[in-house]
Every structure is written in structure tokens, then in C-alpha cells.
PDB file of C-alpha atoms in Angstrom:
ATOM      1  CA  MET A 250      86.308 165.097 112.593  1.00  0.00           C
ATOM      2  CA  THR A 251      88.234 168.355 112.345  1.00  0.00           C
ATOM      3  CA  ASN A 252      90.726 168.560 109.472  1.00  0.00           C
ATOM      4  CA  VAL A 253      93.172 170.981 107.853  1.00  0.00           C
ATOM      5  CA  LYS A 254      90.415 172.564 105.737  1.00  0.00           C
ATOM      6  CA  ASP A 255      88.459 173.484 108.880  1.00  0.00           C
ATOM      7  CA  VAL A 256      91.546 175.125 110.399  1.00  0.00           C
ATOM      8  CA  ALA A 257      92.280 177.003 107.171  1.00  0.00           C
ATOM      9  CA  LYS A 258      88.702 178.278 106.957  1.00  0.00           C
ATOM     10  CA  LEU A 259      88.658 179.560 110.550  1.00  0.00           C
ATOM     11  CA  ALA A 260      92.114 181.159 110.241  1.00  0.00           C
ATOM     12  CA  GLN A 261      91.209 182.570 106.788  1.00  0.00           C
ATOM     13  CA  VAL A 262      94.312 181.123 105.126  1.00  0.00           C
ATOM     14  CA  SER A 263      95.018 178.399 102.593  1.00  0.00           C
ATOM     15  CA  THR A 264      95.472 174.746 103.558  1.00  0.00           C
ATOM     16  CA  ALA A 265      99.063 175.068 102.295  1.00  0.00           C
ATOM     17  CA  THR A 266      99.695 177.802 104.853  1.00  0.00           C
ATOM     18  CA  VAL A 267      98.314 175.604 107.643  1.00  0.00           C
ATOM     19  CA  SER A 268     100.668 172.822 106.524  1.00  0.00           C
ATOM     20  CA  ARG A 269     103.614 175.225 106.582  1.00  0.00           C
ATOM     21  CA  VAL A 270     102.772 176.275 110.130  1.00  0.00           C
ATOM     22  CA  ILE A 271     102.485 172.642 111.242  1.00  0.00           C
ATOM     23  CA  SER A 272     105.760 171.558 109.622  1.00  0.00           C
ATOM     24  CA  ASP A 273     107.526 174.768 110.734  1.00  0.00           C
ATOM     25  CA  LYS A 274     109.811 174.423 107.724  1.00  0.00           C
ATOM     26  CA  ASP A 275     108.792 177.354 105.532  1.00  0.00           C
ATOM     27  CA  LYS A 276     108.606 180.998 106.493  1.00  0.00           C
ATOM     28  CA  VAL A 277     105.237 182.221 107.684  1.00  0.00           C
ATOM     29  CA  THR A 278     104.620 185.656 109.178  1.00  0.00           C
ATOM     30  CA  ARG A 279     104.231 185.766 112.939  1.00  0.00           C
ATOM     31  CA  ALA A 280     100.694 187.148 112.660  1.00  0.00           C
ATOM     32  CA  THR A 281      99.632 184.325 110.343  1.00  0.00           C
ATOM     33  CA  ARG A 282     101.270 181.690 112.529  1.00  0.00           C
ATOM     34  CA  VAL A 283      99.469 183.007 115.618  1.00  0.00           C
ATOM     35  CA  ARG A 284      96.144 183.003 113.749  1.00  0.00           C
ATOM     36  CA  VAL A 285      96.601 179.405 112.577  1.00  0.00           C
ATOM     37  CA  LEU A 286      97.699 178.146 115.998  1.00  0.00           C
ATOM     38  CA  LYS A 287      94.736 179.913 117.604  1.00  0.00           C
ATOM     39  CA  ALA A 288      92.382 178.232 115.138  1.00  0.00           C
ATOM     40  CA  MET A 289      93.928 174.822 115.829  1.00  0.00           C
ATOM     41  CA  LYS A 290      93.422 175.355 119.544  1.00  0.00           C
ATOM     42  CA  GLU A 291      89.810 176.493 119.153  1.00  0.00           C
ATOM     43  CA  LEU A 292      88.999 173.496 116.977  1.00  0.00           C
ATOM     44  CA  ASP A 293      90.956 171.125 119.184  1.00  0.00           C
ATOM     45  CA  TYR A 294      92.920 170.028 116.107  1.00  0.00           C
ATOM     46  CA  TYR A 295      96.071 167.936 116.436  1.00  0.00           C
ATOM     47  CA  PRO A 296      98.138 167.204 113.312  1.00  0.00           C
ATOM     48  CA  ASN A 297      98.737 163.574 112.399  1.00  0.00           C
ATOM     49  CA  ASN A 298     102.451 163.018 111.806  1.00  0.00           C
ATOM     50  CA  ILE A 299     102.129 159.346 110.805  1.00  0.00           C
ATOM     51  CA  GLY A 300     101.976 160.132 107.086  1.00  0.00           C
ATOM     52  CA  ARG A 301     105.068 162.288 107.271  1.00  0.00           C
ATOM     53  CA  GLN A 302     106.903 159.657 109.258  1.00  0.00           C
ATOM     54  CA  LEU A 303     106.162 156.981 106.648  1.00  0.00           C
ATOM     55  CA  ARG A 304     107.149 159.249 103.766  1.00  0.00           C
ATOM     56  CA  LYS A 305     110.423 160.382 105.262  1.00  0.00           C
ATOM     57  CA  MET A 306     111.183 157.382 107.480  1.00  0.00           C
ATOM     58  CA  GLU A 307     111.278 159.701 110.481  1.00  0.00           C
ATOM     59  CA  THR A 308     110.140 158.851 113.995  1.00  0.00           C
ATOM     60  CA  MET A 309     109.806 162.509 115.065  1.00  0.00           C
ATOM     61  CA  THR A 310     111.479 161.437 118.312  1.00  0.00           C
ATOM     62  CA  ILE A 311     114.780 162.480 119.904  1.00  0.00           C
ATOM     63  CA  LEU A 312     116.533 160.463 122.596  1.00  0.00           C
ATOM     64  CA  VAL A 313     118.159 162.515 125.364  1.00  0.00           C
ATOM     65  CA  LEU A 314     120.680 160.727 127.571  1.00  0.00           C
ATOM     66  CA  VAL A 315     121.235 161.964 131.125  1.00  0.00           C
ATOM     67  CA  PRO A 316     124.040 160.653 133.368  1.00  0.00           C
ATOM     68  CA  ASP A 317     121.951 160.963 136.540  1.00  0.00           C
ATOM     69  CA  ILE A 318     118.236 161.789 136.449  1.00  0.00           C
ATOM     70  CA  THR A 319     118.294 162.660 140.174  1.00  0.00           C
ATOM     71  CA  ASN A 320     120.742 165.538 139.581  1.00  0.00           C
ATOM     72  CA  SER A 321     118.563 168.641 139.299  1.00  0.00           C
ATOM     73  CA  PHE A 322     121.101 170.492 137.137  1.00  0.00           C
ATOM     74  CA  PHE A 323     119.875 168.601 134.096  1.00  0.00           C
ATOM     75  CA  SER A 324     116.206 169.556 134.574  1.00  0.00           C
ATOM     76  CA  THR A 325     116.605 173.043 133.055  1.00  0.00           C
ATOM     77  CA  ILE A 326     118.492 171.632 130.076  1.00  0.00           C
ATOM     78  CA  LEU A 327     115.854 168.956 129.550  1.00  0.00           C
ATOM     79  CA  LYS A 328     113.061 171.522 129.798  1.00  0.00           C
ATOM     80  CA  SER A 329     114.561 173.736 127.097  1.00  0.00           C
ATOM     81  CA  ILE A 330     115.177 170.709 124.838  1.00  0.00           C
ATOM     82  CA  GLU A 331     111.619 169.441 125.256  1.00  0.00           C
ATOM     83  CA  ASN A 332     110.071 172.870 124.686  1.00  0.00           C
ATOM     84  CA  LYS A 333     111.910 173.276 121.381  1.00  0.00           C
ATOM     85  CA  ALA A 334     111.131 169.689 120.412  1.00  0.00           C
ATOM     86  CA  ILE A 335     107.388 170.154 120.960  1.00  0.00           C
ATOM     87  CA  GLN A 336     107.424 173.397 118.970  1.00  0.00           C
ATOM     88  CA  ASN A 337     108.867 171.445 116.056  1.00  0.00           C
ATOM     89  CA  GLY A 338     106.487 168.493 116.334  1.00  0.00           C
ATOM     90  CA  TYR A 339     108.983 166.157 117.997  1.00  0.00           C
ATOM     91  CA  GLU A 340     108.749 164.020 121.100  1.00  0.00           C
ATOM     92  CA  VAL A 341     111.568 163.451 123.599  1.00  0.00           C
ATOM     93  CA  LEU A 342     112.544 160.058 124.929  1.00  0.00           C
ATOM     94  CA  LEU A 343     114.670 160.093 128.089  1.00  0.00           C
ATOM     95  CA  GLY A 344     117.427 157.647 129.000  1.00  0.00           C
ATOM     96  CA  ASP A 345     119.071 157.632 132.440  1.00  0.00           C
ATOM     97  CA  THR A 346     122.566 156.154 132.035  1.00  0.00           C
ATOM     98  CA  GLN A 347     123.123 156.134 135.835  1.00  0.00           C
ATOM     99  CA  ASN A 348     126.715 157.335 135.354  1.00  0.00           C
ATOM    100  CA  LYS A 349     127.534 154.188 133.372  1.00  0.00           C
ATOM    101  CA  GLN A 350     128.771 153.710 129.830  1.00  0.00           C
ATOM    102  CA  ALA A 351     125.905 154.538 127.474  1.00  0.00           C
ATOM    103  CA  ASP A 352     126.751 152.601 124.301  1.00  0.00           C
ATOM    104  CA  LYS A 353     123.656 150.363 124.619  1.00  0.00           C
ATOM    105  CA  TYR A 354     121.461 153.316 123.634  1.00  0.00           C
ATOM    106  CA  PHE A 355     122.951 153.336 120.115  1.00  0.00           C
ATOM    107  CA  THR A 356     120.535 150.525 119.263  1.00  0.00           C
ATOM    108  CA  TYR A 357     117.746 153.140 119.236  1.00  0.00           C
ATOM    109  CA  LEU A 358     119.409 154.674 116.180  1.00  0.00           C
ATOM    110  CA  TYR A 359     120.202 151.415 114.422  1.00  0.00           C
ATOM    111  CA  GLU A 360     116.645 150.166 114.955  1.00  0.00           C
ATOM    112  CA  LYS A 361     115.165 153.473 113.723  1.00  0.00           C
ATOM    113  CA  LYS A 362     113.384 154.140 117.020  1.00  0.00           C
ATOM    114  CA  VAL A 363     114.653 157.736 117.178  1.00  0.00           C
ATOM    115  CA  ASP A 364     115.924 160.287 114.661  1.00  0.00           C
ATOM    116  CA  GLY A 365     118.865 161.459 116.759  1.00  0.00           C
ATOM    117  CA  ILE A 366     120.529 161.490 120.157  1.00  0.00           C
ATOM    118  CA  ILE A 367     121.451 164.385 122.417  1.00  0.00           C
ATOM    119  CA  SER A 368     123.740 163.083 125.137  1.00  0.00           C
ATOM    120  CA  LEU A 369     124.422 165.010 128.343  1.00  0.00           C
ATOM    121  CA  THR A 370     127.178 162.518 129.105  1.00  0.00           C
ATOM    122  CA  SER A 371     130.376 161.628 127.247  1.00  0.00           C
ATOM    123  CA  CYS A 372     130.683 158.180 128.811  1.00  0.00           C
ATOM    124  CA  PHE A 373     130.967 156.082 125.644  1.00  0.00           C
ATOM    125  CA  ASP A 374     133.416 153.781 123.966  1.00  0.00           C
ATOM    126  CA  ILE A 375     135.128 156.357 121.737  1.00  0.00           C
ATOM    127  CA  LYS A 376     135.492 154.082 118.720  1.00  0.00           C
ATOM    128  CA  GLN A 377     131.819 153.145 118.894  1.00  0.00           C
ATOM    129  CA  LEU A 378     130.754 156.768 119.334  1.00  0.00           C
ATOM    130  CA  LYS A 379     132.816 157.865 116.324  1.00  0.00           C
ATOM    131  CA  LYS A 380     131.341 155.091 114.190  1.00  0.00           C
ATOM    132  CA  VAL A 381     127.760 155.913 115.182  1.00  0.00           C
ATOM    133  CA  SER A 382     128.150 159.691 114.790  1.00  0.00           C
ATOM    134  CA  GLU A 383     129.340 159.194 111.197  1.00  0.00           C
ATOM    135  CA  LYS A 384     126.038 157.475 110.363  1.00  0.00           C
ATOM    136  CA  PHE A 385     123.477 159.158 112.595  1.00  0.00           C
ATOM    137  CA  PRO A 386     122.717 162.583 114.162  1.00  0.00           C
ATOM    138  CA  VAL A 387     124.473 162.739 117.551  1.00  0.00           C
ATOM    139  CA  VAL A 388     125.181 165.826 119.688  1.00  0.00           C
ATOM    140  CA  ILE A 389     127.107 165.910 122.960  1.00  0.00           C
ATOM    141  CA  ALA A 390     126.000 168.557 125.487  1.00  0.00           C
ATOM    142  CA  CYS A 391     127.454 169.595 128.875  1.00  0.00           C
ATOM    143  CA  GLU A 392     130.658 167.705 128.167  1.00  0.00           C
ATOM    144  CA  ASN A 393     133.055 167.419 125.264  1.00  0.00           C
ATOM    145  CA  ILE A 394     135.364 164.753 123.907  1.00  0.00           C
ATOM    146  CA  GLU A 395     138.798 165.718 122.636  1.00  0.00           C
ATOM    147  CA  ASN A 396     140.219 164.447 119.344  1.00  0.00           C
ATOM    148  CA  ILE A 397     136.850 163.438 117.915  1.00  0.00           C
ATOM    149  CA  ASN A 398     134.757 165.507 115.513  1.00  0.00           C
ATOM    150  CA  ILE A 399     131.291 165.338 117.082  1.00  0.00           C
ATOM    151  CA  PRO A 400     128.963 168.349 117.433  1.00  0.00           C
ATOM    152  CA  CYS A 401     129.206 169.595 120.997  1.00  0.00           C
ATOM    153  CA  VAL A 402     127.761 172.271 123.297  1.00  0.00           C
ATOM    154  CA  THR A 403     129.474 172.832 126.619  1.00  0.00           C
ATOM    155  CA  THR A 404     130.619 175.349 129.185  1.00  0.00           C
ATOM    156  CA  ASN A 405     134.347 176.010 129.414  1.00  0.00           C
ATOM    157  CA  ASN A 406     134.789 173.870 132.521  1.00  0.00           C
ATOM    158  CA  ILE A 407     138.511 174.516 132.910  1.00  0.00           C
ATOM    159  CA  LEU A 408     138.022 178.281 132.699  1.00  0.00           C
ATOM    160  CA  GLY A 409     135.054 178.113 135.094  1.00  0.00           C
ATOM    161  CA  ALA A 410     137.107 176.189 137.665  1.00  0.00           C
ATOM    162  CA  GLU A 411     139.952 178.675 137.300  1.00  0.00           C
ATOM    163  CA  GLU A 412     137.586 181.599 137.878  1.00  0.00           C
ATOM    164  CA  MET A 413     136.013 179.935 140.913  1.00  0.00           C
ATOM    165  CA  THR A 414     139.440 179.209 142.432  1.00  0.00           C
ATOM    166  CA  ARG A 415     140.639 182.729 141.692  1.00  0.00           C
ATOM    167  CA  PHE A 416     137.544 184.115 143.394  1.00  0.00           C
ATOM    168  CA  LEU A 417     138.464 182.299 146.618  1.00  0.00           C
ATOM    169  CA  ILE A 418     142.105 183.390 146.386  1.00  0.00           C
ATOM    170  CA  LYS A 419     141.068 187.026 145.961  1.00  0.00           C
ATOM    171  CA  GLN A 420     138.981 186.674 149.116  1.00  0.00           C
ATOM    172  CA  GLY A 421     142.189 185.848 150.963  1.00  0.00           C
ATOM    173  CA  HIS A 422     142.000 182.039 150.998  1.00  0.00           C
ATOM    174  CA  ASN A 423     145.306 180.223 150.542  1.00  0.00           C
ATOM    175  CA  ASN A 424     144.349 176.865 152.052  1.00  0.00           C
ATOM    176  CA  ILE A 425     141.777 175.530 149.598  1.00  0.00           C
ATOM    177  CA  SER A 426     140.364 172.030 149.275  1.00  0.00           C
ATOM    178  CA  HIS A 427     138.969 170.716 145.995  1.00  0.00           C
ATOM    179  CA  ILE A 428     136.256 168.082 145.704  1.00  0.00           C
ATOM    180  CA  SER A 429     136.287 166.651 142.195  1.00  0.00           C
ATOM    181  CA  GLY A 430     133.742 164.613 140.336  1.00  0.00           C
ATOM    182  CA  PRO A 431     134.735 161.163 139.030  1.00  0.00           C
ATOM    183  CA  LEU A 432     138.249 161.476 137.635  1.00  0.00           C
ATOM    184  CA  ASN A 433     137.545 158.901 134.950  1.00  0.00           C
ATOM    185  CA  GLY A 434     135.183 161.436 133.361  1.00  0.00           C
ATOM    186  CA  VAL A 435     135.611 164.728 131.508  1.00  0.00           C
ATOM    187  CA  LEU A 436     134.005 167.074 134.048  1.00  0.00           C
ATOM    188  CA  GLY A 437     135.906 165.754 137.047  1.00  0.00           C
ATOM    189  CA  ASN A 438     139.206 166.049 135.207  1.00  0.00           C
ATOM    190  CA  TYR A 439     138.598 169.470 133.671  1.00  0.00           C
ATOM    191  CA  ARG A 440     137.448 171.134 136.890  1.00  0.00           C
ATOM    192  CA  MET A 441     140.316 169.585 138.837  1.00  0.00           C
ATOM    193  CA  LYS A 442     142.699 170.817 136.132  1.00  0.00           C
ATOM    194  CA  GLY A 443     141.310 174.354 136.345  1.00  0.00           C
ATOM    195  CA  PHE A 444     141.666 174.337 140.135  1.00  0.00           C
ATOM    196  CA  LYS A 445     145.277 173.158 140.056  1.00  0.00           C
ATOM    197  CA  GLN A 446     146.287 175.545 137.263  1.00  0.00           C
ATOM    198  CA  GLU A 447     144.963 178.558 139.147  1.00  0.00           C
ATOM    199  CA  MET A 448     146.579 177.505 142.426  1.00  0.00           C
ATOM    200  CA  LEU A 449     149.956 177.084 140.715  1.00  0.00           C
ATOM    201  CA  LYS A 450     149.506 180.378 138.870  1.00  0.00           C
ATOM    202  CA  HIS A 451     149.307 182.097 142.264  1.00  0.00           C
ATOM    203  CA  LYS A 452     152.223 180.016 143.602  1.00  0.00           C
ATOM    204  CA  LEU A 453     149.981 178.366 146.219  1.00  0.00           C
ATOM    205  CA  SER A 454     150.663 174.856 147.459  1.00  0.00           C
ATOM    206  CA  ILE A 455     148.165 172.093 146.732  1.00  0.00           C
ATOM    207  CA  ASN A 456     147.650 169.879 149.760  1.00  0.00           C
ATOM    208  CA  GLU A 457     147.001 166.338 148.495  1.00  0.00           C
ATOM    209  CA  GLU A 458     145.140 165.558 151.748  1.00  0.00           C
ATOM    210  CA  TRP A 459     142.603 168.181 150.782  1.00  0.00           C
ATOM    211  CA  LEU A 460     141.804 166.647 147.385  1.00  0.00           C
ATOM    212  CA  PHE A 461     138.797 164.320 147.368  1.00  0.00           C
ATOM    213  CA  GLU A 462     136.979 162.485 144.586  1.00  0.00           C
ATOM    214  CA  GLY A 463     133.189 162.302 144.711  1.00  0.00           C
ATOM    215  CA  ASP A 464     130.484 161.214 142.277  1.00  0.00           C
ATOM    216  CA  PHE A 465     128.566 164.519 142.017  1.00  0.00           C
ATOM    217  CA  SER A 466     125.841 163.348 144.444  1.00  0.00           C
ATOM    218  CA  ILE A 467     124.767 165.005 147.701  1.00  0.00           C
ATOM    219  CA  GLN A 468     125.514 161.739 149.494  1.00  0.00           C
ATOM    220  CA  SER A 469     129.125 161.669 148.291  1.00  0.00           C
ATOM    221  CA  GLY A 470     129.519 165.276 149.450  1.00  0.00           C
ATOM    222  CA  TYR A 471     128.118 164.272 152.833  1.00  0.00           C
ATOM    223  CA  GLU A 472     130.625 161.418 153.156  1.00  0.00           C
ATOM    224  CA  ILE A 473     133.526 163.639 152.071  1.00  0.00           C
ATOM    225  CA  GLY A 474     132.434 166.283 154.568  1.00  0.00           C
ATOM    226  CA  LYS A 475     132.844 163.724 157.369  1.00  0.00           C
ATOM    227  CA  LYS A 476     136.345 162.918 156.085  1.00  0.00           C
ATOM    228  CA  ILE A 477     137.291 166.603 156.060  1.00  0.00           C
ATOM    229  CA  LEU A 478     136.263 166.959 159.704  1.00  0.00           C
ATOM    230  CA  LYS A 479     138.721 164.181 160.615  1.00  0.00           C
ATOM    231  CA  LEU A 480     141.690 166.045 159.120  1.00  0.00           C
ATOM    232  CA  ASN A 481     144.294 167.530 161.459  1.00  0.00           C
ATOM    233  CA  ASN A 482     143.959 170.857 159.644  1.00  0.00           C
ATOM    234  CA  ILE A 483     140.712 171.935 158.032  1.00  0.00           C
ATOM    235  CA  PRO A 484     141.033 174.173 154.919  1.00  0.00           C
ATOM    236  CA  SER A 485     139.683 177.711 155.083  1.00  0.00           C
ATOM    237  CA  ALA A 486     137.808 177.231 151.813  1.00  0.00           C
ATOM    238  CA  ILE A 487     136.337 174.323 149.858  1.00  0.00           C
ATOM    239  CA  PHE A 488     135.658 174.290 146.115  1.00  0.00           C
ATOM    240  CA  ALA A 489     133.254 171.452 145.296  1.00  0.00           C
ATOM    241  CA  SER A 490     132.994 170.779 141.575  1.00  0.00           C
ATOM    242  CA  ASN A 491     129.213 170.732 141.685  1.00  0.00           C
ATOM    243  CA  ASP A 492     126.487 172.180 143.908  1.00  0.00           C
ATOM    244  CA  GLU A 493     125.101 168.870 145.143  1.00  0.00           C
ATOM    245  CA  MET A 494     128.422 167.797 146.686  1.00  0.00           C
ATOM    246  CA  ALA A 495     128.857 171.280 148.188  1.00  0.00           C
ATOM    247  CA  ILE A 496     125.408 171.018 149.784  1.00  0.00           C
ATOM    248  CA  GLY A 497     126.254 167.583 151.208  1.00  0.00           C
ATOM    249  CA  ILE A 498     129.388 169.027 152.835  1.00  0.00           C
ATOM    250  CA  MET A 499     127.442 171.990 154.208  1.00  0.00           C
ATOM    251  CA  LYS A 500     124.973 169.600 155.834  1.00  0.00           C
ATOM    252  CA  VAL A 501     127.771 167.781 157.702  1.00  0.00           C
ATOM    253  CA  PHE A 502     129.368 171.031 158.814  1.00  0.00           C
ATOM    254  CA  LYS A 503     126.097 172.455 160.128  1.00  0.00           C
ATOM    255  CA  ASN A 504     125.435 169.218 162.018  1.00  0.00           C
ATOM    256  CA  ASN A 505     128.847 169.630 163.673  1.00  0.00           C
ATOM    257  CA  ARG A 506     128.430 173.360 164.346  1.00  0.00           C
ATOM    258  CA  ILE A 507     131.055 174.430 161.818  1.00  0.00           C
ATOM    259  CA  SER A 508     129.990 177.920 160.799  1.00  0.00           C
ATOM    260  CA  ILE A 509     129.695 178.720 157.086  1.00  0.00           C
ATOM    261  CA  PRO A 510     131.244 181.075 156.062  1.00  0.00           C
ATOM    262  CA  ASN A 511     132.808 182.193 159.378  1.00  0.00           C
ATOM    263  CA  ASP A 512     134.810 178.993 159.845  1.00  0.00           C
ATOM    264  CA  VAL A 513     134.902 177.698 156.270  1.00  0.00           C
ATOM    265  CA  SER A 514     133.894 179.190 152.923  1.00  0.00           C
ATOM    266  CA  ILE A 515     132.271 176.822 150.432  1.00  0.00           C
ATOM    267  CA  VAL A 516     131.604 177.220 146.700  1.00  0.00           C
ATOM    268  CA  GLY A 517     129.940 174.957 144.147  1.00  0.00           C
ATOM    269  CA  PHE A 518     129.437 174.722 140.399  1.00  0.00           C
ATOM    270  CA  ASP A 519     126.213 174.611 138.282  1.00  0.00           C
ATOM    271  CA  ASN A 520     123.707 176.885 140.083  1.00  0.00           C
ATOM    272  CA  ILE A 521     120.946 174.365 140.754  1.00  0.00           C
ATOM    273  CA  VAL A 522     117.694 175.591 142.333  1.00  0.00           C
ATOM    274  CA  LEU A 523     118.664 174.179 145.738  1.00  0.00           C
ATOM    275  CA  SER A 524     121.763 176.407 145.849  1.00  0.00           C
ATOM    276  CA  GLU A 525     119.470 179.414 146.446  1.00  0.00           C
ATOM    277  CA  ILE A 526     117.269 177.643 148.992  1.00  0.00           C
ATOM    278  CA  ILE A 527     119.932 176.252 151.341  1.00  0.00           C
ATOM    279  CA  ASP A 528     121.027 178.392 154.309  1.00  0.00           C
ATOM    280  CA  PRO A 529     123.381 180.096 153.763  1.00  0.00           C
ATOM    281  CA  GLU A 530     122.820 180.397 150.036  1.00  0.00           C
ATOM    282  CA  LEU A 531     125.617 178.782 148.049  1.00  0.00           C
ATOM    283  CA  THR A 532     128.162 180.789 146.067  1.00  0.00           C
ATOM    284  CA  THR A 533     128.457 178.981 142.748  1.00  0.00           C
ATOM    285  CA  TYR A 534     129.500 179.075 139.113  1.00  0.00           C
ATOM    286  CA  ALA A 535     126.293 179.376 137.102  1.00  0.00           C
ATOM    287  CA  GLN A 536     126.260 177.399 133.886  1.00  0.00           C
ATOM    288  CA  PRO A 537     123.908 178.665 131.120  1.00  0.00           C
ATOM    289  CA  ALA A 538     121.780 175.507 131.307  1.00  0.00           C
ATOM    290  CA  GLU A 539     118.887 176.774 129.179  1.00  0.00           C
ATOM    291  CA  GLU A 540     121.245 177.933 126.442  1.00  0.00           C
ATOM    292  CA  ILE A 541     123.033 174.569 126.483  1.00  0.00           C
ATOM    293  CA  GLY A 542     119.690 172.897 125.778  1.00  0.00           C
ATOM    294  CA  ASN A 543     118.700 175.401 123.084  1.00  0.00           C
ATOM    295  CA  GLN A 544     122.009 175.081 121.253  1.00  0.00           C
ATOM    296  CA  ALA A 545     122.011 171.281 121.495  1.00  0.00           C
ATOM    297  CA  ILE A 546     118.561 170.804 119.959  1.00  0.00           C
ATOM    298  CA  LYS A 547     119.303 173.401 117.306  1.00  0.00           C
ATOM    299  CA  LYS A 548     122.290 171.310 116.237  1.00  0.00           C
ATOM    300  CA  ILE A 549     120.381 168.019 116.288  1.00  0.00           C
ATOM    301  CA  PHE A 550     117.620 169.466 114.098  1.00  0.00           C
ATOM    302  CA  SER A 551     120.202 170.651 111.566  1.00  0.00           C
ATOM    303  CA  LEU A 552     121.817 167.208 111.510  1.00  0.00           C
ATOM    304  CA  ILE A 553     118.434 165.458 111.104  1.00  0.00           C
ATOM    305  CA  GLU A 554     117.616 167.748 108.187  1.00  0.00           C
ATOM    306  CA  GLY A 555     120.995 167.046 106.595  1.00  0.00           C
ATOM    307  CA  LYS A 556     122.234 170.614 106.929  1.00  0.00           C
ATOM    308  CA  GLN A 557     125.851 171.546 107.518  1.00  0.00           C
ATOM    309  CA  LEU A 558     126.453 173.058 110.952  1.00  0.00           C
ATOM    310  CA  LYS A 559     127.704 176.633 111.049  1.00  0.00           C
ATOM    311  CA  GLU A 560     129.538 175.819 114.283  1.00  0.00           C
ATOM    312  CA  ASN A 561     130.466 172.271 115.235  1.00  0.00           C
ATOM    313  CA  TYR A 562     131.839 173.091 118.693  1.00  0.00           C
ATOM    314  CA  THR A 563     129.970 175.656 120.797  1.00  0.00           C
ATOM    315  CA  LEU A 564     131.758 176.791 123.942  1.00  0.00           C
ATOM    316  CA  LEU A 565     129.638 178.810 126.387  1.00  0.00           C
ATOM    317  CA  LYS A 566     130.696 180.876 129.380  1.00  0.00           C
ATOM    318  CA  GLY A 567     129.138 180.925 132.830  1.00  0.00           C
ATOM    319  CA  GLU A 568     129.378 183.432 135.670  1.00  0.00           C
ATOM    320  CA  ILE A 569     130.125 183.473 139.389  1.00  0.00           C
ATOM    321  CA  LEU A 570     127.143 184.137 141.648  1.00  0.00           C
ATOM    322  CA  GLU A 571     128.422 185.348 145.011  1.00  0.00           C
ATOM    323  CA  ARG A 572     126.162 184.406 147.891  1.00  0.00           C
ATOM    324  CA  GLY A 573     126.312 183.825 151.637  1.00  0.00           C
ATOM    325  CA  SER A 574     128.516 180.704 151.785  1.00  0.00           C
ATOM    326  CA  THR A 575     131.748 182.661 151.237  1.00  0.00           C
ATOM    327  CA  LYS A 576     133.525 185.328 153.233  1.00  0.00           C
ATOM    328  CA  ASN A 577     136.389 187.714 152.500  1.00  0.00           C
ATOM    329  CA  VAL A 578     139.103 186.912 155.074  1.00  0.00           C
ATOM    330  CA  LYS A 579     141.670 189.546 154.082  1.00  0.00           C
TER     331      LYS A 579
END
């Protein structure tokens, strides 16, 4: 059976150097690391982490909570988290909270089944979350929770919604509808807040009949699209607070021969893969999904290792991607 000595001999390094490469804790030159990893691959050698786990009481596993596994926005974040986890000898366990309160997953920490949790949802009992985060490594990504000191990585959702609304206003749209996510959650509230603030900043009226609450799914966008078609006056532009709802609305409009963007301009938020595939391509606010994942796992590793974070709250900025679903009407 292949062991560390075999790898060290083939890579022409010491067994201590091989151990450093495997643990990824101590500095090793890039050339040496490449040589060791190449030797491990040639010898088909896989390190056994059981001994380390018993010594340090570590599971080498991270639990990632996702509010909705069917929402493709989270796939890029999950991919970046898993890639970094594998590089550091960790495995990723996935939990789909199905847009429900996620407190039940705290048992994974109490029962020592995982070393930490990265949550892409903020749907928790706040008192419970605060209590758990004081004992165990917990990082919130994609969303943030005010008045609680928990490491967080998120996009500035209010600013992003303001920029998206301002984009439509600059294109000459005054009659704008907003489709929010669930208003009992952070994202729905923040993006609605950004929309309203920008409308008021430009002294534009907000038509309450044009405000709809969805659940971030394509189906909810489809149902809201049917409601919009029943209005006496259809807005000239629609800002859906995520791409999936925007795509659902576009489907209804195309079925009813409403031209996009000639009759109505539509924008989304997130920049999922489907936003580039749909016809016309969807104008959207692109969140830095990969960077969200990278920053989140970087924080969780620091917490697991007992290090003090250089930055507890990381606020990232996205960008508007203008595509074919919008039209300048000036």
C-alpha cells in the first residue's frame, strides 16, 4: 500500500514536506507543492484524515445551507465553496432549507457532525443564531442580519436595487413596477427599499398596484405576470428582484404577444446562466457569486482555526449587465 514515504521518495522531498502539503497549513514553495501533488497523483495516494480528526476532534466537514436548491444562482457560490474546501481537505455537506426557518441544522454543530456552517440564508431565530454563533463557527453569505455580530459576506442589495431602478429611469421609464421577494426576509425587504428610495429620489410616484410579492421562483414570476396583464394600465418597465421571477414574467408576456422590450422593459437581479440564454437576453444586476463563496469559506476556515477575522462584515458590489430586455424610450 502506498504511503507518505513513497510519495516523498518520488517527489524527492522529506516526509515532513509531504505532510505540510497535505495539511496546507505551513508554507511550501509552489514548485515543491506541484511536485508533491504530481507524485500523489502518479502513485494514486490519498491521505487518511482519520488520525487528524481524532487528534483534533475535527470532522473535516462544512455544512452549507441553501434556501432553495432549485435556484441556479446558488450553484456558482456552492461550486467555489466546494473547490476551496477540497483544496483544504474538507468535504461539503449540503442542506436545502426550502425557504423555511433553518434552526434545526444547528444540531449538526452540537452533535459534532460538522466543523462549521456557511448559510446562504438568514432565516433563523435570531436569539438561537446568536447563541450558536458564540460557540461554533458560523458565517452568513448572500444575506446579512442587522444588530447581530456574525461574520457575513453579501452584496449591497439596497445599493444594487437603487442602481437597477436608476438605470430604468435614465432610459426614460417613469412607470415602473417592482416584484419583490418574500417581504418577511432580508433580500425582499432590501431590494424593495432600494427601489422605493430611488423612485422617491427622482420624485416619481410609486403605484401600489404595481408592487407584487413573489417567492423568487420562476413559477411565482409566471403567476405575477398573469396578474400584471389584468391591470388597467401596464407599466412601461418591470424590475423583478431576481432573474427567475423576471424570466417567469417574460414567459407570460411572450405567450400573450407582449413585445419585450418594445412594449415593456424587464430587468432582473443575480445574473444566473439562464438570463443569457432566454430570448431576449435579460438585463440584470450581476452579483459576484464566486467571490461570495470564496470570501465565505475563507472566513469559516479562519473561525475553525481559531483565528481572529480581519474583516467581520464583507460588503461586495455587483454591476449592471445591459442586454436585450430593456429599451431606451426617451
